[in-house]
Short mmCIF file of C-alpha atoms in Angstrom, two decimals:
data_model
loop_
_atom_site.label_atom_id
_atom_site.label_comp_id
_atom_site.label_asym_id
_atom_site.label_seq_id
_atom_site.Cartn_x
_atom_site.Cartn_y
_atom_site.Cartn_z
CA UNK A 1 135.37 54.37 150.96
CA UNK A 2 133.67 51.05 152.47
CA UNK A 3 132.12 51.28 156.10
CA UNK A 4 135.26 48.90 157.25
CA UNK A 5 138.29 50.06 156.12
CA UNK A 6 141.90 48.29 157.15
CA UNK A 7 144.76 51.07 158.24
CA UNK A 8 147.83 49.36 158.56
CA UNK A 9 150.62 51.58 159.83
CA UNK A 10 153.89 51.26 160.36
CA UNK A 11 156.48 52.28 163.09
CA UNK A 12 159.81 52.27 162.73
CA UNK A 13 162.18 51.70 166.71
CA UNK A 14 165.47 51.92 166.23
CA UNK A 15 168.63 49.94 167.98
CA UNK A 16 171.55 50.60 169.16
CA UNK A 17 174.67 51.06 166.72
CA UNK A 18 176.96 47.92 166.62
CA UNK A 19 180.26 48.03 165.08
CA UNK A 20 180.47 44.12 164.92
CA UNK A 21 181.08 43.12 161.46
CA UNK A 22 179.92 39.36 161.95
CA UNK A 23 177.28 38.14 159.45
CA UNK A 24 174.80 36.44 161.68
CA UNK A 25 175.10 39.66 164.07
CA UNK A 26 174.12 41.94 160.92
CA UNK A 27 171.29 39.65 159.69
CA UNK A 28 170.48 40.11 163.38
CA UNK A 29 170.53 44.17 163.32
CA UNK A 30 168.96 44.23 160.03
CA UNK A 31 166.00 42.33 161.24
CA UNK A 32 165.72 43.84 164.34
CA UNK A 33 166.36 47.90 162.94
CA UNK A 34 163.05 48.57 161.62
CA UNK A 35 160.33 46.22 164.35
CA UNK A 36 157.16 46.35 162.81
CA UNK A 37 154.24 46.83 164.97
CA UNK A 38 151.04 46.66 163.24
CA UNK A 39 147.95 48.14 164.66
CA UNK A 40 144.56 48.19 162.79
CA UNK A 41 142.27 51.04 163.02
CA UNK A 42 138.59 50.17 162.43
CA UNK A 43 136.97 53.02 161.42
CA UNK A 44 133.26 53.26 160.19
CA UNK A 45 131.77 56.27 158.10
CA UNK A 46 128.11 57.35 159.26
CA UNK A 47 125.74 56.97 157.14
CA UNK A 48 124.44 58.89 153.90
CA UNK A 49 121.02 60.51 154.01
CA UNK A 50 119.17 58.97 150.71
CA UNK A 51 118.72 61.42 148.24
CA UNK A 52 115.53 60.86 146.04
CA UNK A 53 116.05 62.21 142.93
CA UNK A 54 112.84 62.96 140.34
CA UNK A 55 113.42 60.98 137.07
CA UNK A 56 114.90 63.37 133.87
CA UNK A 57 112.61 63.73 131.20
CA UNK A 58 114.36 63.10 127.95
CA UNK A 59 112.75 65.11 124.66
CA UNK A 60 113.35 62.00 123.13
CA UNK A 61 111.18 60.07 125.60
CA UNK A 62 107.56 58.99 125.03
CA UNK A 63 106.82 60.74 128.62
CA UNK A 64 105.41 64.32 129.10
CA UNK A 65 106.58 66.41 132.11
CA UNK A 66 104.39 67.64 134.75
CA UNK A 67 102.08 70.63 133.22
CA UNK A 68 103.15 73.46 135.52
CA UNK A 69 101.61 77.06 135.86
CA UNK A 70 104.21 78.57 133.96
CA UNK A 71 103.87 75.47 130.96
CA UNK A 72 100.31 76.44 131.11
CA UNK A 73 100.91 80.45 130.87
CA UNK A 74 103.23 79.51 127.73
CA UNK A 75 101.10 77.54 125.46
CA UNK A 76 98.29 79.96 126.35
CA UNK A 77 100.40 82.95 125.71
CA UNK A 78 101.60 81.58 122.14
CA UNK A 79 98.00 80.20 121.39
CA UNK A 80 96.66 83.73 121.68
CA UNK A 81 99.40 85.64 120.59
CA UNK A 82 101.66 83.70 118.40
CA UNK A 83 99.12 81.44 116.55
CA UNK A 84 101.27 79.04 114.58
CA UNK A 85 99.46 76.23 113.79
CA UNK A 86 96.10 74.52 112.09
CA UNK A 87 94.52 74.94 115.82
CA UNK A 88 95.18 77.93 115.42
CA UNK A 89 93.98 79.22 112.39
CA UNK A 90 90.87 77.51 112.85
CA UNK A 91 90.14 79.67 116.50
CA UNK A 92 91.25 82.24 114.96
CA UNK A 93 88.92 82.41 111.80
CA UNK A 94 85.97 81.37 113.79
CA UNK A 95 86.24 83.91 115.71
CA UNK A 96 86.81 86.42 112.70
CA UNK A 97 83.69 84.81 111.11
CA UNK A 98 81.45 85.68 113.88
CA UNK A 99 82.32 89.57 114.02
CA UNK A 100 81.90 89.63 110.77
CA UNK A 101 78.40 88.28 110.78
CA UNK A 102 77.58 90.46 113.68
CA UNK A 103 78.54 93.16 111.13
CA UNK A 104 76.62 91.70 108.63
CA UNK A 105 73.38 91.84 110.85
CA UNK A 106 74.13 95.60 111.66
CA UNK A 107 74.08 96.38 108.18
CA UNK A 108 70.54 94.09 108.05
CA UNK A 109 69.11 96.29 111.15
CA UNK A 110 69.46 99.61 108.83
CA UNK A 111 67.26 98.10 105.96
CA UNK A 112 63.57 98.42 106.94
CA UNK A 113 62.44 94.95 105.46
CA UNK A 114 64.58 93.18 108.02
CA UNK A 115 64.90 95.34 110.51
CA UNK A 116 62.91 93.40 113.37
CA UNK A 117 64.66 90.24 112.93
CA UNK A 118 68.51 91.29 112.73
CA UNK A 119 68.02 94.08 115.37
CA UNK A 120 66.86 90.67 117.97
CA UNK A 121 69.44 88.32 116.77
CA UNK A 122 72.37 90.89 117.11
CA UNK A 123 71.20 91.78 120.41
CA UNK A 124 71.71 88.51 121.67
CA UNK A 125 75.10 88.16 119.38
CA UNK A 126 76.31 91.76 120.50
CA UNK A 127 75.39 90.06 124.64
CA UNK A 128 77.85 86.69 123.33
CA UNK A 129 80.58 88.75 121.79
CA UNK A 130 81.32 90.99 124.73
CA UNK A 131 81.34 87.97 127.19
CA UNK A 132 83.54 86.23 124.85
CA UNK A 133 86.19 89.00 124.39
CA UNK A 134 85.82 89.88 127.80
CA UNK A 135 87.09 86.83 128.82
CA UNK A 136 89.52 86.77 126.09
CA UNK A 137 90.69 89.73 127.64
CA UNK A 138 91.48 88.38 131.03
CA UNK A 139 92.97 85.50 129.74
CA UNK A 140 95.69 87.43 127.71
CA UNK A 141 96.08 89.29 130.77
CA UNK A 142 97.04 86.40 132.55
CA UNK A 143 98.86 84.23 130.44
CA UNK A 144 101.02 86.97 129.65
CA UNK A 145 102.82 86.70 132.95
CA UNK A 146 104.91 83.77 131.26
CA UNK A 147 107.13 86.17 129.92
CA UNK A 148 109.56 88.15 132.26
CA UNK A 149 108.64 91.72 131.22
CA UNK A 150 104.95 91.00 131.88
CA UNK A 151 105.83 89.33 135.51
CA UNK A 152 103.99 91.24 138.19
CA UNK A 153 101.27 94.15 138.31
CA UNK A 154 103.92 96.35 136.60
CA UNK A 155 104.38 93.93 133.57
CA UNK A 156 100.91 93.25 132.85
CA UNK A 157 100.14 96.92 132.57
CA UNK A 158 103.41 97.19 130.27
CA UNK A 159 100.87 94.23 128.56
CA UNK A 160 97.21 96.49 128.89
CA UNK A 161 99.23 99.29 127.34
CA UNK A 162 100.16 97.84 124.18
CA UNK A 163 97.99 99.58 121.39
CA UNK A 164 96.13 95.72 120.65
CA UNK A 165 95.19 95.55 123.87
CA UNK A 166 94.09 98.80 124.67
CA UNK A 167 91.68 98.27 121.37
CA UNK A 168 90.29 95.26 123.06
CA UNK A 169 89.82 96.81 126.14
CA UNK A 170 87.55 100.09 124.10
CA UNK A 171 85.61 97.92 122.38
CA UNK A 172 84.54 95.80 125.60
CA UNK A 173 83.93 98.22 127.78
CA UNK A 174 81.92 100.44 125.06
CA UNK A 175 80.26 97.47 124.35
CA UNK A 176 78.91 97.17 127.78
CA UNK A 177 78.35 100.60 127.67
CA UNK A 178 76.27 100.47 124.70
CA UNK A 179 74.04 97.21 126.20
CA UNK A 180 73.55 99.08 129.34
CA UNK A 181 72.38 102.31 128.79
CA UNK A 182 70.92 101.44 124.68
CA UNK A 183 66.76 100.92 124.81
CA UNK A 184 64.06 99.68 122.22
CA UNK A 185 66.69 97.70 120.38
CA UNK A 186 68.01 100.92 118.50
CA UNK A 187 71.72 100.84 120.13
CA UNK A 188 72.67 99.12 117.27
CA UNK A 189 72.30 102.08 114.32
CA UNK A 190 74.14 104.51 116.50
CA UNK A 191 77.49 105.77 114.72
CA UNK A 192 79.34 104.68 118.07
CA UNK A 193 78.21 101.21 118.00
CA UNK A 194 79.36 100.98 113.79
CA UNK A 195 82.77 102.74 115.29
CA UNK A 196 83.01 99.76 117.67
CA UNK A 197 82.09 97.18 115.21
CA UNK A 198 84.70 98.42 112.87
CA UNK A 199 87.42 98.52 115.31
CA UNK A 200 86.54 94.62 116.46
CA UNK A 201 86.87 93.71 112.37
CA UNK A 202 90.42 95.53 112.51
CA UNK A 203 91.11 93.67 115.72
CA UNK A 204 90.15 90.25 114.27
CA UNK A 205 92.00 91.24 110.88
CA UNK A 206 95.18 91.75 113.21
CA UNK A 207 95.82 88.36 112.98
CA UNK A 208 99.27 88.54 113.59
CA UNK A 209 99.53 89.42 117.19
CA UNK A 210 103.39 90.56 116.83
CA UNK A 211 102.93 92.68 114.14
CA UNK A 212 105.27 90.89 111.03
CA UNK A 213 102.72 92.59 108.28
CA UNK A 214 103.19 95.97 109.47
CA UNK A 215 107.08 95.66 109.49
CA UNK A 216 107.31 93.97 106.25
CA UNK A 217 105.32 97.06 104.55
CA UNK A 218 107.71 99.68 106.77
CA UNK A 219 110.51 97.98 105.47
CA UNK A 220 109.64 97.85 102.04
CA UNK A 221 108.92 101.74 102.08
CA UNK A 222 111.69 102.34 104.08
CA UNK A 223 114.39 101.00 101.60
CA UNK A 224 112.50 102.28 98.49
CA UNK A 225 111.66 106.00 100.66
CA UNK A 226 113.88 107.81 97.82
CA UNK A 227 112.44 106.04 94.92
CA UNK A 228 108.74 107.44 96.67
CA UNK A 229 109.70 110.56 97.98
CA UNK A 230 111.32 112.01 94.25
CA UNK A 231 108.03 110.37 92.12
CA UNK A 232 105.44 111.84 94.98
CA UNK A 233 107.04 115.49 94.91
CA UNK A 234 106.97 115.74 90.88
CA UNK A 235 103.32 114.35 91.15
CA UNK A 236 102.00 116.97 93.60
CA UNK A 237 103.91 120.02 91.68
CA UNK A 238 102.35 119.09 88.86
CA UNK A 239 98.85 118.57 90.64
CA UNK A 240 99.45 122.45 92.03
CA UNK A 241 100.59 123.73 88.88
CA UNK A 242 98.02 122.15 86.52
CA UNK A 243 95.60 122.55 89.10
CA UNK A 244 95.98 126.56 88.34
CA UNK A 245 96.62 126.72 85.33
CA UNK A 246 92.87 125.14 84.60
CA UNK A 247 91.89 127.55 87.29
CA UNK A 248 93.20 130.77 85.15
CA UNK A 249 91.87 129.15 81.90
CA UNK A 250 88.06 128.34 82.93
CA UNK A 251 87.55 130.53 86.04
CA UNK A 252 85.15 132.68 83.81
CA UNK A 253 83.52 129.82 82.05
CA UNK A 254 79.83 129.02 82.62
CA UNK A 255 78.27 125.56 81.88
CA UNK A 256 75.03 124.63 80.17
CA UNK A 257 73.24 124.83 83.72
CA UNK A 258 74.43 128.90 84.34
CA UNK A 259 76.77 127.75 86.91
CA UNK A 260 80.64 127.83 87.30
CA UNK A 261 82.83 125.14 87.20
CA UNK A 262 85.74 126.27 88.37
CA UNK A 263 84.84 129.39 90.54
CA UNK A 264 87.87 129.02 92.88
CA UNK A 265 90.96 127.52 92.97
CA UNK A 266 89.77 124.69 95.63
CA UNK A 267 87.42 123.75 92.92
CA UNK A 268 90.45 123.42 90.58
CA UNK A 269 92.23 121.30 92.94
CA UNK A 270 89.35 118.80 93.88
CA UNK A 271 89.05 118.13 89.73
CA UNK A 272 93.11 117.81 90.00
CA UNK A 273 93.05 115.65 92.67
CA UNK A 274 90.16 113.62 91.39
CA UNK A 275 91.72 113.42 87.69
CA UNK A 276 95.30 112.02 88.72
CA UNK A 277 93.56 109.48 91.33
CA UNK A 278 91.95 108.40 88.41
CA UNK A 279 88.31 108.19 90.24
CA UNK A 280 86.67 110.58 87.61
CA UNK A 281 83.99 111.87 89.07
CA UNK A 282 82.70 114.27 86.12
CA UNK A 283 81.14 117.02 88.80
CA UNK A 284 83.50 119.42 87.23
CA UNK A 285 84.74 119.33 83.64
CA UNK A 286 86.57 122.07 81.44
CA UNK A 287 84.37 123.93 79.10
CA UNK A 288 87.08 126.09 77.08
CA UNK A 289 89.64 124.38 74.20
CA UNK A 290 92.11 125.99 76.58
CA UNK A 291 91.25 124.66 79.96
CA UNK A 292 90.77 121.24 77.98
CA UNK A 293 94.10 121.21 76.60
CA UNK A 294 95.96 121.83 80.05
CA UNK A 295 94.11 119.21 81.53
CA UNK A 296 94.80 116.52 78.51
CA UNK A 297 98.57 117.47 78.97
CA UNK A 298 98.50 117.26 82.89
CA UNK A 299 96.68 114.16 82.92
CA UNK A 300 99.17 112.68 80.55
CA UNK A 301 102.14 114.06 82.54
CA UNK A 302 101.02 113.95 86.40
CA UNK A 303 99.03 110.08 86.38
CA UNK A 304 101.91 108.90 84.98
CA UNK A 305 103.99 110.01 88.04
CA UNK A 306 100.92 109.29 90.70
CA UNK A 307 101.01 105.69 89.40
CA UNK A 308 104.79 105.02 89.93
CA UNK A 309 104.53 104.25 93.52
CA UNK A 310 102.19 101.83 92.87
CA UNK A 311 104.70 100.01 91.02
CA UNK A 312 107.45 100.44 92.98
CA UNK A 313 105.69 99.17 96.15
CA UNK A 314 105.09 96.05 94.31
CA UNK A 315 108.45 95.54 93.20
CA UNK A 316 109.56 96.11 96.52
CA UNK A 317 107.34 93.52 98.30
CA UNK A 318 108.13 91.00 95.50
CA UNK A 319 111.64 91.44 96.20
CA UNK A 320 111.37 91.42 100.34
CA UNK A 321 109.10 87.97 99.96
CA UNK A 322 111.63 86.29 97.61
CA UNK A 323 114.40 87.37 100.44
CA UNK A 324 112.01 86.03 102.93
CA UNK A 325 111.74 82.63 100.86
CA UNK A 326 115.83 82.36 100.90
CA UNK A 327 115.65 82.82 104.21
CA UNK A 328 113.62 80.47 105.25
CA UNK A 329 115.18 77.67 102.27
CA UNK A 330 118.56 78.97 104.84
CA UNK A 331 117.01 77.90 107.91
CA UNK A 332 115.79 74.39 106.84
CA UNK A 333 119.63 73.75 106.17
CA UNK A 334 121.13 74.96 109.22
CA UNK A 335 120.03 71.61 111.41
CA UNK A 336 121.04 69.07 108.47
CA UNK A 337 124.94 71.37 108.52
CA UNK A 338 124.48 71.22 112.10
CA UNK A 339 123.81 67.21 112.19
CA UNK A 340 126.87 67.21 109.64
CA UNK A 341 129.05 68.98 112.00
CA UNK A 342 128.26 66.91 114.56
CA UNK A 343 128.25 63.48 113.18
CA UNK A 344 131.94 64.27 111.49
CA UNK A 345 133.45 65.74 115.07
CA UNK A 346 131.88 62.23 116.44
CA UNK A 347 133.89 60.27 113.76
CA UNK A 348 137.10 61.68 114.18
CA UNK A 349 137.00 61.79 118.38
CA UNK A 350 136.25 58.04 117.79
CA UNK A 351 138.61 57.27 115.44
CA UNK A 352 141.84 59.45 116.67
CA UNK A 353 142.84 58.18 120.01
CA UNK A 354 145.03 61.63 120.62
CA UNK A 355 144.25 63.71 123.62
CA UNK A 356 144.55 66.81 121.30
CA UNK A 357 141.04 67.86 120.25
CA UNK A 358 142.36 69.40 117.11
CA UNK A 359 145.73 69.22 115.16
CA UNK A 360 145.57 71.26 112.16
CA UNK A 361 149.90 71.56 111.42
CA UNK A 362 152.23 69.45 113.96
CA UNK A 363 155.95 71.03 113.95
CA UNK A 364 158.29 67.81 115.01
CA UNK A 365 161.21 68.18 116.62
CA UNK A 366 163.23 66.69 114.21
CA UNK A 367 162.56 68.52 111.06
CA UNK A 368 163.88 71.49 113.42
CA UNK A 369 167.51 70.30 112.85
CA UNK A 370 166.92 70.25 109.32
CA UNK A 371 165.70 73.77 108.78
CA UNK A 372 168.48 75.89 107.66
CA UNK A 373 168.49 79.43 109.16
CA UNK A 374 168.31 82.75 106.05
CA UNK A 375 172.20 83.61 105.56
CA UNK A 376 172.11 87.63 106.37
CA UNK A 377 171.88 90.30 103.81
CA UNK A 378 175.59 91.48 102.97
CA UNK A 379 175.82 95.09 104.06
CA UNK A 380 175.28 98.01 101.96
CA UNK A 381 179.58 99.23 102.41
CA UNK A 382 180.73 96.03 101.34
CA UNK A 383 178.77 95.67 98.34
CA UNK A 384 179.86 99.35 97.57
CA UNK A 385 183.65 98.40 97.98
CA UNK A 386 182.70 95.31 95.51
CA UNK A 387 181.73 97.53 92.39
CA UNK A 388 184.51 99.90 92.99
CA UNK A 389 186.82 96.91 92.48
CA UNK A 390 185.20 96.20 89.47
#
C-alpha cells in the first residue's frame, strides 16, 4: 500500500416511489435513485523503521564468514581430536617423533658411555615436553566446549574424565612431579619416569582420538567370539592335560647337572606353556623316551589349536576392511544418485506444467462408464436345483 491511497466510496439516497409510467419521468427516477456522492479519504501510512539486514554467505561464494568463538572451538576441537587431513598428520607425527626421541635418550642415559650427554639433553627435552602437553592439555580442555555435552564446567569434566585425557593429565602432572623433586640429573633412570615415558608413546600411538582401531578389533572378535572361544578351550585342555602327563612321566628324572626338570607340576606347565607359544626356551626339556613322546604328540596336537586364532583373526580383519572398502565405494555414490535425483525432479517440474507434484496412475472419469461391474456368483440352491434337473 502507497503512502497516498484514493478511497472512493459510494452512498446510495433513495427517492420517493412514483407510480408514473412516463419515459422521461423514469429516466428521471433512474438517474436520480442511486445519487452518488463521492468523498476521498487521504490516508497516509507512517513510516517503516529500516531494517539492516547482514549479507548471506553462500557456500558457493568466494567470501568466508566471520570466524566466531564457537568456529574457532570447532576447527580446534577436530584438529586435535579428529585429525583428518595432511595438516594433520604432519602435527601429529612430529609430535610422535619427539617422544620417541625423548625415549630414545632415556635408553642413552642407562648406557655409561653416554650417559653425561643424553641425561643433559633430555633434561631440557623432558622441561619442553611437559610445557608442550601441558598446554595441549588446556587447549583440548577448551576447545571442547564446541560440542554440547562438553558446554559448561559439568561438560568439560565429562571431557577430563575420558580415559585419553585422564592419561594426559598423569603423565603431566608426574612429569612435573618428577622435574621438581628429581636431583643430580638421575630422575630420568627411575622406573616411574620409564612408566611415564611409556604411557606418553601409547598416548602419541593413540592417534585416533575417537577410538575407530579399538572398535574395528572388538568387532572382529566379537563376530568370530565362537570360532575363538571353541579353538582356545581345546588348546588349554590339552596344555593341562599334556602338561601332566609329562609331569607323571619325568617327575623322577634327573639331568646331566643332578637337578630335576620337572620337580612339580608348575614346572610342567611353564615347559607347556612355553612349547605351544612356540618361544622354546630349552630351560626344561624331557629326559625319558616317555616324557619325550607325550610332548612330541602334544606339541603336534595343542600348537596346532593355539595357532588357529591367529588365523582366524586375520581372516576376520580381512573381511571387516573389504566391508569397510564397500562402504566407503557406497558413500562416494550417494551424492552423484543424489545429484541424479535432483537434476531429474528439476526436469520434470520444468517440463510438466500440472499443479500435481506427482501422478503415478490418473483414473478419468470417463473410462468409469465403461467399466462393467462382476455379474454375482449364482447361489449355491440354484445351482443344486440345476444338476437335479439334469
Amino acid at each position: 500500500m502507497n503512502e497516498n491511497t484514493i478511497n472512493t466510496l459510494y452512498e446510495a439516497i433513495p427517492l420517493p416511489q412514483d407510480g408514473s409510467s412516463n419515459g422521461q419521468q423514469r429516466q428521471d427516477r433512474q438517474a436520480d435513485t442511486f445519487e452518488l456522492k463521492r468523498e476521498t479519504l487521504v490516508t497516509t501510512d507512517p513510516p517503516r523503521p529500516t531494517i539492516n539486514l547482514d549479507p548471506r554467505v553462500s557456500i558457493y561464494s568466494g567470501r568466508r564468514p566471520l570466524l566466531t568463538r564457537t568456529n574457532i572451538q570447532g576447527r580446534v576441537y577436530n584438529f586435535l581430536e579428529r585429525p583428518t587431513g595432511w595438516k594433520c598428520f604432519v602435527y601429529h607425527f612430529t609430535v610422535f617423533l619427539i617422544v620417541l626421541i625423548c625415549l630414545i635418550f632415556s635408553v642413552l642415559s642407562t648406557i655409561q658411555q653416554y650417559n653425561n650427554l643424553a641425561t643433559e639433553t633430555l633434561f631440557w627435552m623432558e622441561i619442553v615436553l611437559v610445557v608442550f602437553f601441558g598446554a595441549e592439555y588446556v587447549v583440548r580442555l577448551w576447545s571442547a566446549g564446541c560440542r554440547s555435552k562438553y558446554v559448561g564446567i559439568w561438560g568439560r569434566l565429562r571431557f577430563a574424565r575420558k580415559p585419553i585425557s585422564v592419561i594426559d593429565l598423569i603423565v603431566v602432572v608426574a612429569s612435573i612431579i618428577v622435574l621438581c623433586v628429581g636431583s643430580n640429573g638421575q630422575v630420568f633412570a627411575t622406573s616411574a619416569i620409564r612408566g611415564i615415558r611409556f604411557l606418553q608413546i601409547l598416548r602419541m600411538l593413540h592417534v585416533d582420538r575417537q577410538g575407530g582401531t579399538w572398535r574395528l578389533l572388538g568387532s572382529v572378535v566379537f563376530i568370530h567370539r565362537q570360532e575363538l572361544i571353541t579353538t582356545l578351550y581345546i588348546g588349554f585342555l590339552g596344555l593341562i592335560f599334556s602338561s601332566y602327563f609329562v609331569y607323571l612321566a619325568e617327575k623322577d628324572a634327573i639331568d646331566s647337572s643332578g637337578e630335576y626338570q620337572f620337580g612339580s607340576y608348575a614346572d610342567a606347565l611353564w615347559w607347556g606353556v612355553v612349547t605351544v607359544t612356540t618361544i622354546g626356551y630349552g630351560d626344561k626339556v624331557p629326559q625319558t623316551w616317555i616324557g619325550k613322546t607325550i610332548a612330541s604328540c602334544f606339541s603336534v596336537f595343542a600348537i596346532s589349536f593355539f595357532a588357529l586364532p591367529a588365523g582366524i583373526l586375520g581372516s576376520g580383519f580381512a573381511l571387516k576392511v573389504q566391508q569397510k572398502q564397500r562402504q566407503k565405494h557406497f558413500n562416494r555414490q550417494i551424492p552423484a544418485a543424489a545429484s541424479l535425483i535432483q537434476t531429474a525432479w528439476r526436469c520434470y517440474a520444468a517440463e510438466n506444467p500440472d499443479s500435481a507434484t506427482w501422478k503415478i496412475y490418473i483414473r478419468k472419469q470417463s473410462r468409469n462408464h465403461h467399466i462393467l461391474s462382476p455379474s454375482p456368483k449364482p447361489k449355491k440352491s440354484a445351482m443344486v436345483k440345476k444338476k437335479k434337473k439334469k
